[in-house]
CSV table of C-alpha atoms in Angstrom, one decimal:
chain,number,residue,atom,x,y,z
A,200,PHE,CA,-13.9,22.0,-4.0
A,201,GLU,CA,-10.4,22.1,-5.2
A,202,ASN,CA,-9.4,18.5,-4.5
A,203,VAL,CA,-10.0,17.1,-7.9
A,204,PRO,CA,-7.4,15.2,-10.0
A,205,VAL,CA,-4.8,17.7,-11.3
A,206,MET,CA,-3.6,15.2,-13.9
A,207,ALA,CA,-7.1,14.9,-15.4
A,208,ALA,CA,-7.4,18.7,-15.6
A,209,SER,CA,-3.9,19.0,-17.2
A,210,ALA,CA,-4.7,16.3,-19.8
A,211,LEU,CA,-8.0,18.0,-20.7
A,212,ALA,CA,-6.3,21.4,-21.0
A,213,VAL,CA,-4.2,20.0,-23.9
A,214,THR,CA,-7.3,19.9,-26.1
A,215,VAL,CA,-9.7,22.5,-24.7
A,216,PRO,CA,-9.5,25.5,-22.4
A,217,VAL,CA,-9.9,24.6,-18.7
A,218,TYR,CA,-10.7,27.3,-16.2
A,219,PRO,CA,-9.7,27.8,-13.5
A,220,PRO,CA,-6.4,26.5,-14.8
A,221,ALA,CA,-4.8,23.2,-13.7
A,222,ARG,CA,-1.9,25.2,-12.2
A,223,ALA,CA,-4.3,26.9,-9.7
A,224,LEU,CA,-5.5,23.5,-8.6
A,225,GLU,CA,-2.0,22.2,-8.2
A,226,VAL,CA,-1.0,25.1,-6.0
A,227,ALA,CA,-4.2,25.2,-3.9
A,228,GLN,CA,-4.2,21.5,-3.1
A,229,ASP,CA,-1.0,21.6,-0.9
A,230,ARG,CA,-0.7,24.2,1.8
A,231,VAL,CA,3.1,24.3,1.7
A,232,VAL,CA,3.2,24.7,-2.1
A,233,GLU,CA,0.5,27.4,-1.7
A,234,LYS,CA,2.5,29.5,0.8
A,235,LYS,CA,5.7,29.1,-1.2
A,236,PHE,CA,3.9,30.3,-4.3
A,237,LEU,CA,2.5,33.3,-2.6
A,238,ASN,CA,5.8,34.2,-1.1
A,239,GLY,CA,7.5,33.7,-4.5
A,240,ILE,CA,5.3,36.4,-6.1
A,241,GLY,CA,5.9,38.8,-3.3
A,242,ILE,CA,2.8,38.2,-1.2
A,243,PRO,CA,3.6,37.7,2.5
A,244,THR,CA,2.0,35.0,4.6
A,245,ALA,CA,2.2,34.0,8.2
A,246,ASP,CA,5.4,32.2,9.2
A,247,PHE,CA,5.3,28.5,8.5
A,248,CYS,CA,7.4,25.4,8.6
A,249,PRO,CA,6.8,22.1,6.7
A,250,VAL,CA,6.4,19.2,9.1
A,251,ASP,CA,6.8,15.7,7.9
A,252,ASN,CA,8.0,13.9,11.0
A,253,ASP,CA,8.2,14.2,14.8
A,254,ASP,CA,11.7,15.9,14.7
A,255,GLU,CA,10.5,18.6,12.3
A,256,LEU,CA,7.4,19.2,14.5
A,257,THR,CA,9.7,19.6,17.6
A,258,ALA,CA,11.9,22.1,15.7
A,259,ALA,CA,8.9,24.0,14.4
A,260,LEU,CA,7.4,24.4,17.9
A,261,LYS,CA,10.7,25.6,19.2
A,262,LYS,CA,10.9,28.2,16.4
A,263,PHE,CA,7.4,29.4,17.2
A,264,ASP,CA,7.9,29.5,20.9
A,265,GLY,CA,5.8,26.5,21.5
A,266,SER,CA,2.6,27.6,19.8
A,267,GLY,CA,1.1,27.3,16.4
A,268,ILE,CA,-1.5,25.5,14.3
A,269,LEU,CA,-0.7,22.1,12.8
A,270,LYS,CA,-2.6,21.5,9.5
A,271,THR,CA,-2.5,18.7,7.0
A,272,ARG,CA,-0.8,19.8,3.7
A,273,ARG,CA,-3.4,18.1,1.6
A,274,MET,CA,-6.9,16.8,2.0
A,275,ASP,CA,-7.1,14.2,4.8
A,276,GLY,CA,-7.0,10.7,3.5
A,277,SER,CA,-7.3,7.3,5.1
A,278,LEU,CA,-4.8,4.5,5.3
A,279,ALA,CA,-5.2,0.8,6.0
A,280,ALA,CA,-2.2,-1.6,6.3
A,281,TYR,CA,-2.3,-5.4,6.1
A,282,ASP,CA,0.1,-7.3,8.4
A,283,PRO,CA,3.5,-7.7,6.8
A,284,ALA,CA,4.0,-11.1,5.2
A,285,GLU,CA,7.3,-13.1,5.2
A,286,ASN,CA,8.0,-14.0,1.6
A,287,VAL,CA,10.2,-16.9,0.4
A,288,HIS,CA,11.3,-17.0,-3.3
A,289,ARG,CA,12.5,-19.9,-5.3
A,290,SER,CA,14.3,-19.5,-8.6
A,291,GLY,CA,13.3,-15.8,-8.6
A,292,ILE,CA,9.6,-16.6,-8.2
A,293,LEU,CA,7.5,-16.0,-5.1
A,294,HIS,CA,6.9,-19.4,-3.5
A,295,SER,CA,5.1,-18.6,-0.3
A,296,SER,CA,3.9,-15.8,2.0
A,297,THR,CA,3.6,-16.6,5.7
A,298,LEU,CA,1.6,-14.7,8.4
A,299,PRO,CA,2.7,-13.7,10.9
A,300,ALA,CA,6.2,-12.9,9.7
A,301,ARG,CA,9.1,-13.6,12.1
A,302,ILE,CA,9.7,-10.0,12.9
A,303,GLY,CA,9.4,-7.9,16.0
A,304,SER,CA,6.6,-5.4,16.5
A,305,GLU,CA,9.1,-2.5,16.1
A,306,THR,CA,10.1,-3.8,12.7
A,307,ALA,CA,6.5,-4.2,11.6
A,308,ALA,CA,5.7,-0.7,12.8
A,309,ALA,CA,8.7,0.7,10.9
A,310,ALA,CA,7.5,-1.0,7.7
A,311,GLN,CA,4.1,0.5,8.0
A,312,ALA,CA,5.5,3.9,8.8
A,313,ALA,CA,7.7,3.7,5.7
A,314,ALA,CA,4.8,2.6,3.6
A,315,ALA,CA,2.8,5.6,4.8
A,316,GLU,CA,5.6,8.0,3.8
A,317,ILE,CA,5.8,6.5,0.4
A,318,LEU,CA,2.0,6.8,-0.1
A,319,ALA,CA,2.1,10.4,1.0
A,320,ALA,CA,5.0,11.3,-1.3
A,321,LEU,CA,3.3,9.7,-4.3
A,322,ASP,CA,-0.1,11.2,-3.4
A,323,TYR,CA,-1.2,7.5,-3.9
A,324,VAL,CA,-4.7,6.1,-4.2
A,325,GLY,CA,-5.2,2.3,-4.3
A,326,VAL,CA,-3.4,-0.8,-3.0
A,327,ILE,CA,0.4,-0.9,-3.1
A,328,GLY,CA,2.9,-3.6,-2.2
A,329,ILE,CA,6.3,-2.7,-0.7
A,330,GLU,CA,9.1,-5.3,-0.3
A,331,PHE,CA,11.7,-4.9,2.4
A,332,PHE,CA,14.8,-6.8,3.3
A,333,VAL,CA,15.1,-7.3,7.1
A,334,LEU,CA,18.6,-7.0,8.5
A,335,ALA,CA,19.8,-9.0,11.5
A,336,ASP,CA,19.2,-6.0,13.9
A,337,GLY,CA,15.6,-5.6,12.6
A,338,ALA,CA,16.4,-2.6,10.4
A,339,LEU,CA,14.7,-2.5,7.0
A,340,LEU,CA,16.0,-1.9,3.5
A,341,ALA,CA,13.4,-1.1,0.9
A,342,ASN,CA,13.8,-3.3,-2.2
A,343,GLU,CA,10.8,-2.9,-4.6
A,344,ILE,CA,7.5,-1.1,-4.9
A,345,ALA,CA,4.5,-2.7,-6.7
A,346,PRO,CA,1.8,0.0,-7.3
A,347,ARG,CA,-1.0,-2.6,-7.6
A,348,VAL,CA,-2.5,-5.6,-5.9
A,349,HIS,CA,0.3,-8.2,-5.6
A,350,ASN,CA,0.9,-11.9,-5.4
A,351,SER,CA,2.2,-11.6,-1.9
A,352,GLY,CA,-1.1,-10.2,-0.7
A,353,HIS,CA,-3.3,-13.1,-2.1
A,354,TRP,CA,-3.6,-14.5,1.4
A,355,THR,CA,-5.9,-11.7,2.2
A,356,GLU,CA,-8.7,-13.4,0.2
A,357,ALA,CA,-8.8,-16.2,2.8
A,358,ALA,CA,-7.6,-14.7,6.1
A,359,CYS,CA,-9.2,-11.2,6.0
A,360,ILE,CA,-12.8,-10.0,5.7
A,361,VAL,CA,-11.7,-7.5,3.1
A,362,SER,CA,-9.2,-8.8,0.5
A,363,GLN,CA,-6.6,-6.6,-1.2
A,364,PHE,CA,-8.8,-6.7,-4.4
A,365,GLU,CA,-11.9,-5.3,-2.7
A,366,GLN,CA,-9.7,-2.8,-0.8
A,367,HIS,CA,-8.3,-1.5,-4.1
A,368,ILE,CA,-11.7,-1.0,-5.5
A,369,ARG,CA,-12.9,0.8,-2.3
A,370,ALA,CA,-9.9,3.1,-2.5
A,371,VAL,CA,-10.2,4.1,-6.2
A,372,ALA,CA,-14.0,4.5,-5.9
A,373,GLY,CA,-13.7,6.8,-2.9
A,374,LEU,CA,-15.5,4.3,-0.6
A,375,PRO,CA,-14.5,3.8,3.1
A,376,LEU,CA,-11.5,1.5,3.4
A,377,GLY,CA,-12.3,-1.9,4.9
A,378,ASN,CA,-10.8,-3.5,8.0
A,379,PRO,CA,-7.4,-5.0,7.1
A,380,GLY,CA,-7.3,-7.2,10.2
A,381,ARG,CA,-6.3,-10.8,9.9
A,382,HIS,CA,-8.4,-13.6,11.5
A,383,PHE,CA,-6.1,-16.5,10.8
A,384,ASP,CA,-2.4,-17.4,10.8
A,385,CYS,CA,-1.8,-18.6,7.3
A,386,VAL,CA,0.6,-19.6,4.6
A,387,MET,CA,-0.1,-18.7,1.0
A,388,GLU,CA,1.7,-20.8,-1.6
A,389,ASN,CA,1.8,-20.4,-5.4
A,390,LEU,CA,1.0,-23.3,-7.7
A,391,ILE,CA,3.7,-23.2,-10.4
A,392,GLY,CA,3.8,-25.5,-13.4
A,393,ASP,CA,3.4,-29.1,-12.4
A,394,ASP,CA,2.3,-28.1,-8.9
A,395,MET,CA,-1.2,-28.4,-10.5
A,396,LEU,CA,-0.8,-32.2,-9.9
A,397,ARG,CA,-1.3,-31.4,-6.2
A,398,VAL,CA,-4.8,-30.0,-6.7
A,399,PRO,CA,-6.7,-33.2,-5.8
A,400,ALA,CA,-4.9,-33.6,-2.5
A,401,LEU,CA,-5.3,-29.9,-1.7
A,402,LEU,CA,-9.0,-30.0,-2.2
A,403,ALA,CA,-9.2,-32.7,0.5
A,404,GLU,CA,-7.8,-30.3,3.2
A,405,PRO,CA,-10.5,-28.7,5.4
A,406,ASP,CA,-8.8,-25.4,6.2
A,407,LEU,CA,-7.5,-24.5,2.8
A,408,MET,CA,-8.7,-22.0,0.2
A,409,LEU,CA,-7.8,-22.8,-3.4
A,410,HIS,CA,-7.7,-20.3,-6.2
A,411,LEU,CA,-7.0,-21.5,-9.8
A,412,TYR,CA,-6.4,-19.0,-12.6
A,413,GLY,CA,-8.0,-21.0,-15.4
A,414,LYS,CA,-4.9,-21.3,-17.5
A,415,ALA,CA,-5.1,-24.1,-20.0
A,416,GLU,CA,-1.5,-25.1,-20.1
A,417,ALA,CA,0.9,-25.7,-17.2
A,418,ARG,CA,4.4,-24.7,-18.1
A,419,PRO,CA,7.6,-24.6,-15.9
A,420,GLY,CA,7.7,-21.3,-14.0
A,421,ARG,CA,4.1,-20.4,-14.9
A,422,LYS,CA,1.8,-19.4,-12.0
A,423,MET,CA,-1.3,-21.5,-12.3
A,424,GLY,CA,-3.0,-20.6,-9.1
A,425,HIS,CA,-2.4,-20.4,-5.4
A,426,PHE,CA,-3.7,-21.7,-2.1
A,427,THR,CA,-3.9,-20.4,1.4
A,428,ARG,CA,-3.7,-22.8,4.3
A,429,MET,CA,-5.2,-21.4,7.6
A,430,SER,CA,-3.7,-22.8,10.8
A,431,ARG,CA,-5.2,-21.0,13.8
A,432,TYR,CA,-8.3,-18.9,14.5
A,433,ARG,CA,-7.4,-15.6,16.2
């Protein structure tokens, strides 16, 4: 089984001999890298074309007269995407995340497709947050990548069976990913600084989940907790 972490083998090889060598794993884990390696040392292979999107697939089929075998480059993984949240920032700090976001289905699909490409390019395992700007025509501009669980995904604690935190552990532990489906429309809002004074009133709301971080001192701009208010059962 060659699909073991190359970085771990490479790090180990700094101090002790590792055989087979980490380079062999790196080559064997990606079918395109593998074929280019073989060709590079003068060993012929069957003709091949890398395929990363529909247009490249169409071009490859045309090159091969409509027949061929399509294989994944690396070991098949699994992907689960939470619904895109609409984020509002105040003074450079995330104020709220609202579900559903006011975007069309094509924009949501484009965001998820872009996320999938990023994950594949990084050979990523775990939860990742990706922030996009939405233009007037629905097109997307990527802004930031957060390779971790993220504040904008805290709403998943209240509105999903499997939160972003559990999903992360499932991914890094090699367990099946959970259903990312959302069961409520919701708004997650951060409690920042003196917002802690709102806690008694928030506790009185029936459809609200409150999460306090246990910080002893409330300071301006400091995230003290968050709450998620559910509005409709789906």
